[in-house]
PDB file of C-alpha atoms in Angstrom:
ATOM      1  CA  UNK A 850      80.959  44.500 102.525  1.00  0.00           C
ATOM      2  CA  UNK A 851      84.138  43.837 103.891  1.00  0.00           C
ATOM      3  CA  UNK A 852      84.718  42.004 107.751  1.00  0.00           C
ATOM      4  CA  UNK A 853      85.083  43.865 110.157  1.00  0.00           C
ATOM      5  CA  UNK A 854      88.807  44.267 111.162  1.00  0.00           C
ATOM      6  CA  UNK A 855      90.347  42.547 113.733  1.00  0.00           C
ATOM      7  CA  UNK A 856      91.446  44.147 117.079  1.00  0.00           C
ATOM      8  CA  UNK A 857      94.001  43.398 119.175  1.00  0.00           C
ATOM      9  CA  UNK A 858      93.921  42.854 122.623  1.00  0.00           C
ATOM     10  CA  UNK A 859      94.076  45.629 124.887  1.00  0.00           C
ATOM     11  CA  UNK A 860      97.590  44.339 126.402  1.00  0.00           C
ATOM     12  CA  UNK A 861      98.211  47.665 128.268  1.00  0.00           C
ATOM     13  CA  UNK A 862      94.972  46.459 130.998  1.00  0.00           C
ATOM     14  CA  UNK A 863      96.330  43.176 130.582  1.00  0.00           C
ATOM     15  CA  UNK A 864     100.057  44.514 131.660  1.00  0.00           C
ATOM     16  CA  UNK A 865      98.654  46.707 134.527  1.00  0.00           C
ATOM     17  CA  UNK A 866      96.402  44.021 136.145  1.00  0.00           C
ATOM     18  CA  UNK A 867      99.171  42.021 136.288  1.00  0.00           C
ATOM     19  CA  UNK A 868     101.688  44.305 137.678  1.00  0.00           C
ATOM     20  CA  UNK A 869      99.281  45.668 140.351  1.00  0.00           C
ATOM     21  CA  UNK A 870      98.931  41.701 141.290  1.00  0.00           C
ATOM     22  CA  UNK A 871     103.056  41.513 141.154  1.00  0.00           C
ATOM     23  CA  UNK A 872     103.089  44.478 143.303  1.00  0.00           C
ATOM     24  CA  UNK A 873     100.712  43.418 145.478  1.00  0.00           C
ATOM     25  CA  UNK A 874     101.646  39.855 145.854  1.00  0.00           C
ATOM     26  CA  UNK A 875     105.189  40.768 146.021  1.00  0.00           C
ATOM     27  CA  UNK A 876     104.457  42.648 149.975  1.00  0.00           C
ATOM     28  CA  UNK A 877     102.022  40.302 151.142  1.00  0.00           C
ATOM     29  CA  UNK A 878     103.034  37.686 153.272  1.00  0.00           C
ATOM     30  CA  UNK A 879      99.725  35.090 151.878  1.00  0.00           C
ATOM     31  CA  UNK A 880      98.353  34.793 155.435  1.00  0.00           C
ATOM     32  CA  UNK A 881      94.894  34.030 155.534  1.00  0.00           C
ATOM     33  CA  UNK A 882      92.530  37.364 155.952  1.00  0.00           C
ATOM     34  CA  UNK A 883      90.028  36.811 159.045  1.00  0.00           C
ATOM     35  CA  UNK A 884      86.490  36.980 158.523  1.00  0.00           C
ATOM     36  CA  UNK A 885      84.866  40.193 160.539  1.00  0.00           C
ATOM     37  CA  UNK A 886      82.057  38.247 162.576  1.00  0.00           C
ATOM     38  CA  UNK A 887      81.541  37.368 166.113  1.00  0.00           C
ATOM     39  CA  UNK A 888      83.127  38.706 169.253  1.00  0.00           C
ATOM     40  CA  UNK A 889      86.400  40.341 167.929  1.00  0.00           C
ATOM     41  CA  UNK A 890      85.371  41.877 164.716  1.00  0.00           C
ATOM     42  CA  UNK A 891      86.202  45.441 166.620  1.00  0.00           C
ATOM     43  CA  UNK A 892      89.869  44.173 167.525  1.00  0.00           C
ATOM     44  CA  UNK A 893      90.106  42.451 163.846  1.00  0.00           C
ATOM     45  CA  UNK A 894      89.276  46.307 162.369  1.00  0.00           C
ATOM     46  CA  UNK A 895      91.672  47.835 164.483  1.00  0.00           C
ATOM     47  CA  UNK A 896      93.896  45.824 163.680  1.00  0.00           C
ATOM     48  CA  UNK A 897      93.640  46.047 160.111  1.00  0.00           C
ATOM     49  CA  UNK A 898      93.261  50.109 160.721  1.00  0.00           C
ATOM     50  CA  UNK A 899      96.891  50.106 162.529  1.00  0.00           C
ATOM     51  CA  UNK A 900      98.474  48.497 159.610  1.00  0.00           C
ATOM     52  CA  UNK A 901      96.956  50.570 156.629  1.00  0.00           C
ATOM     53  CA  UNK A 902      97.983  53.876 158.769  1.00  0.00           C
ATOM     54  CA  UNK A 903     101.679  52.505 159.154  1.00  0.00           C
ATOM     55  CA  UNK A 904     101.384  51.851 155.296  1.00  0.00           C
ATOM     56  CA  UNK A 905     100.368  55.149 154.916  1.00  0.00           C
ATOM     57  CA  UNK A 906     103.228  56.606 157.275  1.00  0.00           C
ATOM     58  CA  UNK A 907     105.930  54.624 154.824  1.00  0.00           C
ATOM     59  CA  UNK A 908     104.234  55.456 150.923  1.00  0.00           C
ATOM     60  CA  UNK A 909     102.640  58.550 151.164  1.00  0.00           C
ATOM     61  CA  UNK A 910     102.220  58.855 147.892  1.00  0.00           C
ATOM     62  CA  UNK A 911      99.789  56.187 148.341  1.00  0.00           C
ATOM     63  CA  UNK A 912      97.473  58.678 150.101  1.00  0.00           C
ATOM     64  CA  UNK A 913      98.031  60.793 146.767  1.00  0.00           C
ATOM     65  CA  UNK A 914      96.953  57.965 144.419  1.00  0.00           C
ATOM     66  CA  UNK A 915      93.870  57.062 146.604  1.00  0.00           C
ATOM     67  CA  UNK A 916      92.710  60.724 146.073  1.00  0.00           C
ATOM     68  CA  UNK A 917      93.257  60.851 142.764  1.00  0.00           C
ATOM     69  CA  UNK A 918      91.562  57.533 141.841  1.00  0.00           C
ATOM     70  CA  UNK A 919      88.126  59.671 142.554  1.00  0.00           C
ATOM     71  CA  UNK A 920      88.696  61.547 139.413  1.00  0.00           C
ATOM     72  CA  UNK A 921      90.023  58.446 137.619  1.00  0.00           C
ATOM     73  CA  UNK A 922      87.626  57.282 134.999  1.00  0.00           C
ATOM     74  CA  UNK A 923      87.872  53.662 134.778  1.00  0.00           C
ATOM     75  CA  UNK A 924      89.098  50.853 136.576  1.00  0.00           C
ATOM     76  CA  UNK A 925      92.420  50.462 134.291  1.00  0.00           C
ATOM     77  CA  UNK A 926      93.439  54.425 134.998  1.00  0.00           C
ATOM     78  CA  UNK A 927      92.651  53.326 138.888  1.00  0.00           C
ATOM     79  CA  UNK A 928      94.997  50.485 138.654  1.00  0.00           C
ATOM     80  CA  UNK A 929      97.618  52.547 137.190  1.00  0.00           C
ATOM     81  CA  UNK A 930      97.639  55.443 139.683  1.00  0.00           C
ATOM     82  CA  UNK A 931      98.174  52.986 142.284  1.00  0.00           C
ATOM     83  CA  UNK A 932     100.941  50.724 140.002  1.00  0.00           C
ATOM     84  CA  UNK A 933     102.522  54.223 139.676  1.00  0.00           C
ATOM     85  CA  UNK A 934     102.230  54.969 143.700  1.00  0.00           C
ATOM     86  CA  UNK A 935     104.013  51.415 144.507  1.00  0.00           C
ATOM     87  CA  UNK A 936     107.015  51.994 141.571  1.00  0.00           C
ATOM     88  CA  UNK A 937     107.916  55.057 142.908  1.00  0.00           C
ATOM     89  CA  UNK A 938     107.675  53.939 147.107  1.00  0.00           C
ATOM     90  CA  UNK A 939     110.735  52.763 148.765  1.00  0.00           C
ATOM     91  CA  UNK A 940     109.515  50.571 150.804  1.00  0.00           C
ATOM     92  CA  UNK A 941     109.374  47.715 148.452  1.00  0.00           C
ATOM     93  CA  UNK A 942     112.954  47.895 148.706  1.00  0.00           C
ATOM     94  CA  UNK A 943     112.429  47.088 152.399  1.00  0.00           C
ATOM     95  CA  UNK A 944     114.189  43.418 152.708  1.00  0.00           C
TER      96      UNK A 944
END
């Protein structure tokens, strides 16, 4: 009986994880998240709130890709919607 044959790597998740990192990376300004506990975990949510709806206002074809990630059947085809969503937004133009 022959070996099984080899398989390559799946270099199309490989390509997408790291393009949704790029992409995500690439509008994130590294400052340190703040853990939710304590006295201001309301004002740390609505904070965080304020800036996903003003991220929502600029890409809405985020919105789009968010619903359509619920019919998505894997995490790849997730990742890809949402690689898709942040090609086509203008706002990583933005200087």
């Amino acid at each position: 009986m022959a070996p099984p044959a080899h398989r390559p790597a799946n270099t199309v998740n490989n390509q997408s994880a790291a393009f949704a990192s790029t992409c995500i990376e690439s509008n994130v300004n590294n400052t340190p998240i703040p853990a939710i506990s304590g006295n201001n975990d309301l004002s740390v949510l609505m904070t965080a709130l304020k800036e996903l709806r003003k991220l929502m206002k600029e890409a809405p074809q985020l919105i789009a890709a968010l619903q359509a990630m619920k019919y998505a059947n894997n995490t790849a085809d997730k990742l890809q919607l949402l690689m898709n969503a942040c090609a086509s937004s203008d706002f990583l133009d933005d200087p």
